[in-house]
XYZ file of C-alpha atoms in Angstrom:
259
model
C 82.929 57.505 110.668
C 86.299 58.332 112.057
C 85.630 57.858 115.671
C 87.493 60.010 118.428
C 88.564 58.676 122.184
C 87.600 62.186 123.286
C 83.819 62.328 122.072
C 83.101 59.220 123.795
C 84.662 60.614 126.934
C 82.318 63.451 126.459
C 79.245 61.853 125.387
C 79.103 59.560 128.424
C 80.105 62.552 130.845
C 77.480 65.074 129.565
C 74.445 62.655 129.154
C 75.138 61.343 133.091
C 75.259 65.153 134.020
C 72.456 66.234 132.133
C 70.752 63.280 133.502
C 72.199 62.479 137.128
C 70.442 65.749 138.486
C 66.804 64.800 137.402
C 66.959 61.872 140.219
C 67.750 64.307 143.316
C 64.364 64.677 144.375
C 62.066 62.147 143.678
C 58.806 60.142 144.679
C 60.247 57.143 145.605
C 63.888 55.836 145.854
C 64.595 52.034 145.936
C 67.476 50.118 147.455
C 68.215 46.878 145.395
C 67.367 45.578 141.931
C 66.063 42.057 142.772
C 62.811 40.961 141.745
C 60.929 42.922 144.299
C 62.409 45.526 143.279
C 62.210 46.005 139.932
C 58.617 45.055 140.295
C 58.360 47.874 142.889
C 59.982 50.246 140.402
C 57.747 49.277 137.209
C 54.329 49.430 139.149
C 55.006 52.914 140.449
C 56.573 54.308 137.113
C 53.182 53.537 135.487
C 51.338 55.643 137.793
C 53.490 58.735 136.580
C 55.852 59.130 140.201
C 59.317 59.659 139.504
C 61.341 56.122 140.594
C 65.033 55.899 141.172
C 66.688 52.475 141.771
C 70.143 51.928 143.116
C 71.836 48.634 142.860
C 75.718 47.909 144.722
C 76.412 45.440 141.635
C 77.185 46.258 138.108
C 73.920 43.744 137.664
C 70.791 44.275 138.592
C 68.676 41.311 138.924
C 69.426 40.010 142.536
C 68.943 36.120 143.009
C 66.832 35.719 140.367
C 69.662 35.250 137.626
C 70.741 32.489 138.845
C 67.668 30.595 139.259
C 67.854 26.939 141.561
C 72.130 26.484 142.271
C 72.360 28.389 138.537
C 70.310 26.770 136.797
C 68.729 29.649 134.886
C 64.550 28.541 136.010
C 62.815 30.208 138.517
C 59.303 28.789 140.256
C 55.966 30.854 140.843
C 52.701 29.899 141.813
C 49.461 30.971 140.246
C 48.670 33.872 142.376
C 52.132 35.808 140.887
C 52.561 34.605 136.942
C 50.466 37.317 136.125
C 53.203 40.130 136.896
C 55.767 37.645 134.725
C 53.096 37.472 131.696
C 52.207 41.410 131.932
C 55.840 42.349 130.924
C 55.541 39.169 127.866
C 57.588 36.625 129.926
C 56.772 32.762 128.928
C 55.563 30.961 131.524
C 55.447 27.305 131.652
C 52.445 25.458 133.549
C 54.557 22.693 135.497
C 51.261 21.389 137.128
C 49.723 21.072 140.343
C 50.025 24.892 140.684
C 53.682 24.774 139.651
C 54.679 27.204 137.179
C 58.467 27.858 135.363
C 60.065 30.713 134.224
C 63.477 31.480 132.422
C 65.599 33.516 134.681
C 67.595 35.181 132.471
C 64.507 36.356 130.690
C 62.271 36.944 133.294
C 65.745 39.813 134.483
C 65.631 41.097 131.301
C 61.938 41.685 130.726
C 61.047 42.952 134.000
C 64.514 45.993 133.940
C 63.440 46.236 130.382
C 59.439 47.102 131.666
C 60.495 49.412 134.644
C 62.873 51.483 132.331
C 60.227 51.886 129.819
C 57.862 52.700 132.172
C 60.499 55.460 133.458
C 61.928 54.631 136.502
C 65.815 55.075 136.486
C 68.364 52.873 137.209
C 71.682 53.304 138.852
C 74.236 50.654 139.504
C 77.723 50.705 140.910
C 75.635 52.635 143.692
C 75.416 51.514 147.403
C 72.939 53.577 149.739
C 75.148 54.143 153.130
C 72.543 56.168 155.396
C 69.295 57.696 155.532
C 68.345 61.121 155.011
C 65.869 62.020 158.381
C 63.161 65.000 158.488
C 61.358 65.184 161.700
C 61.973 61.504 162.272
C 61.189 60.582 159.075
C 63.028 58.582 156.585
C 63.391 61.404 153.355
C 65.645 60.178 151.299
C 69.029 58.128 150.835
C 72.429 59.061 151.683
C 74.751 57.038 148.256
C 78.065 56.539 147.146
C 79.661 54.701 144.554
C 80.348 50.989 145.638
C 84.108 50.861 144.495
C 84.915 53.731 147.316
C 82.785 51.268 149.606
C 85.167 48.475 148.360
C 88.383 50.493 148.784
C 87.884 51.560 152.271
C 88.515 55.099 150.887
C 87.281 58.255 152.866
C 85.341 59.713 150.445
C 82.170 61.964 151.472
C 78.632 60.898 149.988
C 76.004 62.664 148.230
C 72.293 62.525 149.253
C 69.151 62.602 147.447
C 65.592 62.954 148.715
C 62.367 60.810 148.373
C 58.825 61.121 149.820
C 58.770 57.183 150.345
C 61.801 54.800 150.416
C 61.806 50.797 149.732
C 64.240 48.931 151.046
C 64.680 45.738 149.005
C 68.097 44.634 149.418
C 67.273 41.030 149.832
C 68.605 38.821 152.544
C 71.139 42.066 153.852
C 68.661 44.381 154.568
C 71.241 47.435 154.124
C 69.482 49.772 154.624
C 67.023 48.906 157.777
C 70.005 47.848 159.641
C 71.404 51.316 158.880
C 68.125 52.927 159.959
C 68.023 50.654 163.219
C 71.928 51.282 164.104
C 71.266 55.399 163.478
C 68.127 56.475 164.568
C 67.291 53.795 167.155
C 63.835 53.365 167.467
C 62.504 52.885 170.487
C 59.090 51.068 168.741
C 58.038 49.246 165.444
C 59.758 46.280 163.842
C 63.364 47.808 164.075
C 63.129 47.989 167.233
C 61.948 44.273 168.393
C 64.868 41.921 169.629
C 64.126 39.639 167.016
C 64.551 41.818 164.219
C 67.398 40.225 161.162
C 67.536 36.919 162.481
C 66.403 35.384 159.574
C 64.586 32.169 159.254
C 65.999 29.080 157.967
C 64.356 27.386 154.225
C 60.964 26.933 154.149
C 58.884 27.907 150.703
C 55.500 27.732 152.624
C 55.723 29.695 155.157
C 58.603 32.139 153.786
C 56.254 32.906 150.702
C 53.377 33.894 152.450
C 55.497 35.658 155.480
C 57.317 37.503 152.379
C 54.124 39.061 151.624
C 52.420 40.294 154.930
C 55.810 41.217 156.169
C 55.518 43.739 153.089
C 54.921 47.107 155.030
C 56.575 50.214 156.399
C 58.694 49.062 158.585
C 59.435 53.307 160.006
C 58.095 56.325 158.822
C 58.955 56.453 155.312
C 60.750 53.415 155.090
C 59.376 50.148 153.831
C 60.942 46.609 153.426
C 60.170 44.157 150.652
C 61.021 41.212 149.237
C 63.529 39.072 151.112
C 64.314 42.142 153.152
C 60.722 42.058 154.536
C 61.602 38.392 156.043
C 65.443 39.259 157.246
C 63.557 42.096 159.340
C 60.717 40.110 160.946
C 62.663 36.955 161.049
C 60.827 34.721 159.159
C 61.824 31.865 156.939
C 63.671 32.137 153.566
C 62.218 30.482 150.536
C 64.881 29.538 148.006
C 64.246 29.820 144.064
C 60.272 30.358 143.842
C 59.789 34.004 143.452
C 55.827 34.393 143.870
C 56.308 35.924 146.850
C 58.897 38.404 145.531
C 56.976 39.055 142.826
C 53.882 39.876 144.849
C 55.655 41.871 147.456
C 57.224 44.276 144.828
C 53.461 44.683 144.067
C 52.469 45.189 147.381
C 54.879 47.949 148.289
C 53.503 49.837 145.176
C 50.256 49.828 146.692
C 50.995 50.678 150.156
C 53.312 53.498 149.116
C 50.663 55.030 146.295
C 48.239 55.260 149.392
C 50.377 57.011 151.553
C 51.361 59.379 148.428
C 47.816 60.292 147.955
């Protein structure tokens, strides 16, 4: 095969245009590719909705690459293995309700189970503000990161969802951009306490991670690590139960309100 400069140009070009499109409207658009996340976006791509996921970084994945100060294990309980051993992860039983994962694996299986369940994945893509209907959060307002990076004045594009997660981890992008633009007057947003996050403790930050799971203003929820940067609760460190479970969570609260 003699292979020209010029078809690859135009193979990568044509696919993202043919495909880009397809991802304007959808059913639900999610900030950040951490583990709540790409739970989030494999448990509502079963149920036939059309997911998109944007990710800032070139990688999706979040904290959960690099495991406990990178070393590549990550820690669940009992309560969560089951959404590591759906998508064929190995889990190891550590004892006394202790169980190990690979990190690097338990990345690759769970991107690899959301895109084959069909949810689509963009990276190199930041969400800078909220698209509102009637005071409702409709859809997200992107950009590529490296304009983001440059400081460059360069216009966004927006695309519309009937629900939006926001599961940017300890950030929060995009609630703080919802709380600095529409300025709600109630809900969590609003409370004084709102982002300032809890220092490290695993016992109470896993099970805050969890009920903190929840629509934080109309058509907007929070998960994962976000979920405890909004309400102010603790952080956990490398066991990702709670992630795991609030990616779930989401799913559920979202498919109810879709009904």
């Amino acid at each position: 095969m003699n292979i020209d400069d010029v078809m690859v140009t135009k193979t990568i070009f044509n696919r993202f245009a043919k495909e880009f499109p397809d991802i304007f409207e959808v059913d639900v658009a999610i900030a950040g590719a951490g583990p709540a996340g790409l739970v989030a976006a494999k448990t509502l791509a079963e149920t036939g909705k059309k997911i998109v996921l944007f990710e800032r970084k070139l990688s999706i994945g979040g904290g959960m690459w690099g495991g406990g100060m990178t070393f590549p294990v990550i820690v669940v309980q009992k309560e969560s293995k089951h959404i590591l051993e759906d998508v064929g992860i190995n889990v190891s039983d550590e004892g006394n309700g202790y169980f190990s994962a690979d990190a690097i694996e338990s990345v690759a299986k769970l991107t690899s189970a959301a895109i084959d369940a069909g949810a689509k994945f963009y990276n190199a893509i930041s969400v800078e503000d909220v698209l509102l209907k009637d005071e409702i959060v409709n859809g997200f307002v992107i950009n590529w990161s490296a304009v983001e990076a440059a400081g460059l004045h360069v216009d966004p594009l927006t695309i519309r969802a009937s629900a939006c997660i926001d599961a940017t981890g300890h950030p929060a992008e995009v609630c703080h951009i919802a709380r600095k633009k529409i300025r709600p007057k109630t809900g969590p947003l609003s409370k004084k306490q709102a982002f300032i996050e809890g220092s490290m403790s695993a016992h109470t930050g896993e099970q805050a991670v969890v009920d903190n799971t929840k629509e934080v203003y109309p058509g907007l929820y929070a998960a994962g690590m976000c979920a405890n940067a909004v309400f102010g609760a603790h952080r956990m460190g490398p066991i990702f139960g709670g992630m795991l479970l609030s990616g779930e969570k989401v799913s559920d609260l979202i498919l109810k309100q879709l009904k």
